[in-house]
Coordinates of C-alpha atoms in Angstrom, one line a residue:
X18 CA -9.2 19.6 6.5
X19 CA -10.7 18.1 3.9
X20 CA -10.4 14.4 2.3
X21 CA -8.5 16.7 -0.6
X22 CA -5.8 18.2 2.0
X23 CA -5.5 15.0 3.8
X24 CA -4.9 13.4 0.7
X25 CA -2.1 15.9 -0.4
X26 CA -0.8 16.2 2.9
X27 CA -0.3 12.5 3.1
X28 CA 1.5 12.7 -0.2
X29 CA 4.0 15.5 1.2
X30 CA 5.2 12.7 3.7
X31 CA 7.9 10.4 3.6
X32 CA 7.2 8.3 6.2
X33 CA 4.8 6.1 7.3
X34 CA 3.6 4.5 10.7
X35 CA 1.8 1.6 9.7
X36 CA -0.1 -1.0 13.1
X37 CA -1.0 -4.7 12.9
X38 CA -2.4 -6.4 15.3
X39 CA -0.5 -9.5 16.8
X40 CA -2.1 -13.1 17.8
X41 CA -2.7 -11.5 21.2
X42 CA -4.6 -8.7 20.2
X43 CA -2.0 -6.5 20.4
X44 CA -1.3 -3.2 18.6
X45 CA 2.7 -3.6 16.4
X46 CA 3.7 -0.3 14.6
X47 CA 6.5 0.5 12.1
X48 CA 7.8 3.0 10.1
X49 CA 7.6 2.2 6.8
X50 CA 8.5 4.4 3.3
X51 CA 5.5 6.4 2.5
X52 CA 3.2 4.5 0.0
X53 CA 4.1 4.0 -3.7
X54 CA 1.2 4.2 -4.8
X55 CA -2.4 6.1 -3.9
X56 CA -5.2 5.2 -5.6
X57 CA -9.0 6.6 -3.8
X58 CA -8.6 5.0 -0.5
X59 CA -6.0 2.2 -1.3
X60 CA -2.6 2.3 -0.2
X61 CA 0.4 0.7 -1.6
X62 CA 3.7 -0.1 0.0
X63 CA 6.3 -2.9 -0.3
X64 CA 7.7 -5.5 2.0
X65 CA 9.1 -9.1 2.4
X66 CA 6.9 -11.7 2.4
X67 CA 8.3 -13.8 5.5
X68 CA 8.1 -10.8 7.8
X69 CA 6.5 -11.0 10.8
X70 CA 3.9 -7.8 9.4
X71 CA 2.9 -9.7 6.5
X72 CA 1.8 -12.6 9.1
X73 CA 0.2 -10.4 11.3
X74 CA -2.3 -9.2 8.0
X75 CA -2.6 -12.5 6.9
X76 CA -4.1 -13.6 10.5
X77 CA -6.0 -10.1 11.0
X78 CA -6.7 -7.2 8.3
X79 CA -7.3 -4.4 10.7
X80 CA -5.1 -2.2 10.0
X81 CA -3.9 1.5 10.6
X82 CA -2.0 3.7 8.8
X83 CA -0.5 7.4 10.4
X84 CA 1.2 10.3 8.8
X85 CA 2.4 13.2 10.7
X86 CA 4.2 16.2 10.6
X87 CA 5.8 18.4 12.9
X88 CA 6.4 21.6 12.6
X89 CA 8.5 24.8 14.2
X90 CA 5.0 25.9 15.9
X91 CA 2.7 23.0 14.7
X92 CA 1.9 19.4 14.3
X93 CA -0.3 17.6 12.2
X94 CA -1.5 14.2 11.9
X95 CA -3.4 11.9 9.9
X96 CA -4.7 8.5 11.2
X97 CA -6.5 6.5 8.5
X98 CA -8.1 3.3 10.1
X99 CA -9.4 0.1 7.6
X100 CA -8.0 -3.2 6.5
X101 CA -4.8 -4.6 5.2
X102 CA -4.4 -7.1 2.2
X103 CA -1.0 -9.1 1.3
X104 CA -0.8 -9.2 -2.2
X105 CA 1.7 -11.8 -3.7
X106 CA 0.3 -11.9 -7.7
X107 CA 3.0 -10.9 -10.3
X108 CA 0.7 -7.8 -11.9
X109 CA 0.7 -6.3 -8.4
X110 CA 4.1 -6.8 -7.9
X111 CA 5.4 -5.5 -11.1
X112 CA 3.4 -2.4 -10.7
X113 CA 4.8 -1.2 -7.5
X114 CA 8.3 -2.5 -8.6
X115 CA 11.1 0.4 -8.6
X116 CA 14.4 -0.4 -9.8
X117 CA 16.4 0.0 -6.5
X118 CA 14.4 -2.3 -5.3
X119 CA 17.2 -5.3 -5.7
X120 CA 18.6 -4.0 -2.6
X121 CA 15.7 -6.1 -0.5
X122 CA 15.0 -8.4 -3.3
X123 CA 18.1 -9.7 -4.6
X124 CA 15.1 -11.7 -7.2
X125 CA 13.8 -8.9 -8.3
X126 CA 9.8 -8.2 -9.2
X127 CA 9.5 -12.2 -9.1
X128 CA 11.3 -12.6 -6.0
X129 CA 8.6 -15.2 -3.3
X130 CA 9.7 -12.4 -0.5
X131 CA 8.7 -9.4 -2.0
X132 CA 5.0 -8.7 -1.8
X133 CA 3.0 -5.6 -2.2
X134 CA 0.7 -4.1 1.0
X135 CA -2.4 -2.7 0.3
X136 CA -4.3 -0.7 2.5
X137 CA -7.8 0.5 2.3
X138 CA -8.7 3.4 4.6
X139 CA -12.3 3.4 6.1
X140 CA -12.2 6.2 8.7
X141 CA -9.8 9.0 8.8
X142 CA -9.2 11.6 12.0
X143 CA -6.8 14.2 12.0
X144 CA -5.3 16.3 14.4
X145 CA -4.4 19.4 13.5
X146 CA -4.1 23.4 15.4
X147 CA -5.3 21.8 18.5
X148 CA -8.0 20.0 17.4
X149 CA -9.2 16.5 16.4
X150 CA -12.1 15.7 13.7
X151 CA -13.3 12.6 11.5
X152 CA -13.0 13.1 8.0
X153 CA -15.0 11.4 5.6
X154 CA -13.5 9.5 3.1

């Protein structure tokens, strides 16, 4: 694939797995809504500021995030490997901001628990028909 079909790929998906690691050096993952925004190799995705994730970022970037799909006869997926930011400033926020959103943040955009995630993917490898390959992005 290239960084082109990975990118639409990732775009198809509505789900992400996205890893933290804990103060124990351990790997967390979570499914989270697929980003709501893409912009070259950043990320975007929502979530509340007191969670556990947002700690985890704040104490260590390193990040992964992993889209997959699976098929009747294949599978494919995407794991995109760089750094993890916690955004809390009111331009970031009101850009992600969707209207349903007052379900998690009865606030709304100026809510202190709603933050905005952004990931920025260094390394990319993707399995796909069997085999595995880096992509460059």
């Amino acid at each position: 694939m290239t960084k082109e079909q990975v990118f639409e790929f990732i775009k198809e998906q509505k789900t992400a797995m996205i890893s933290s690691v804990d103060e124990d050096g351990f790997p967390n993952t979570k499914a989270m809504l697929a980003p709501r925004k893409i912009d070259g190799n950043d990320f975007y995705f929502t979530t509340n500021t007191s969670s556990m994730r947002v700690a985890q970022y704040n104490g260590n970037e390193k990040a992964c995030i992993y889209f997959y799909k699976r098929g009747r006869f294949g599978y494919t997926g995407v794991m995109l490997v760089g750094v993890m930011r916690v955004l809390t400033d009111q331009d970031s926020k009101n850009e992600i901001w969707r209207m349903g959103d007052t379900v998690f943040y009865k606030k709304g955009k100026t809510d202190p628990d709603y933050c905005v995630l952004r990931f920025t993917a260094q390394k990319c490898r993707v399995y796909k028909d069997l085999k595995t390959s880096w992509i460059d992005i």
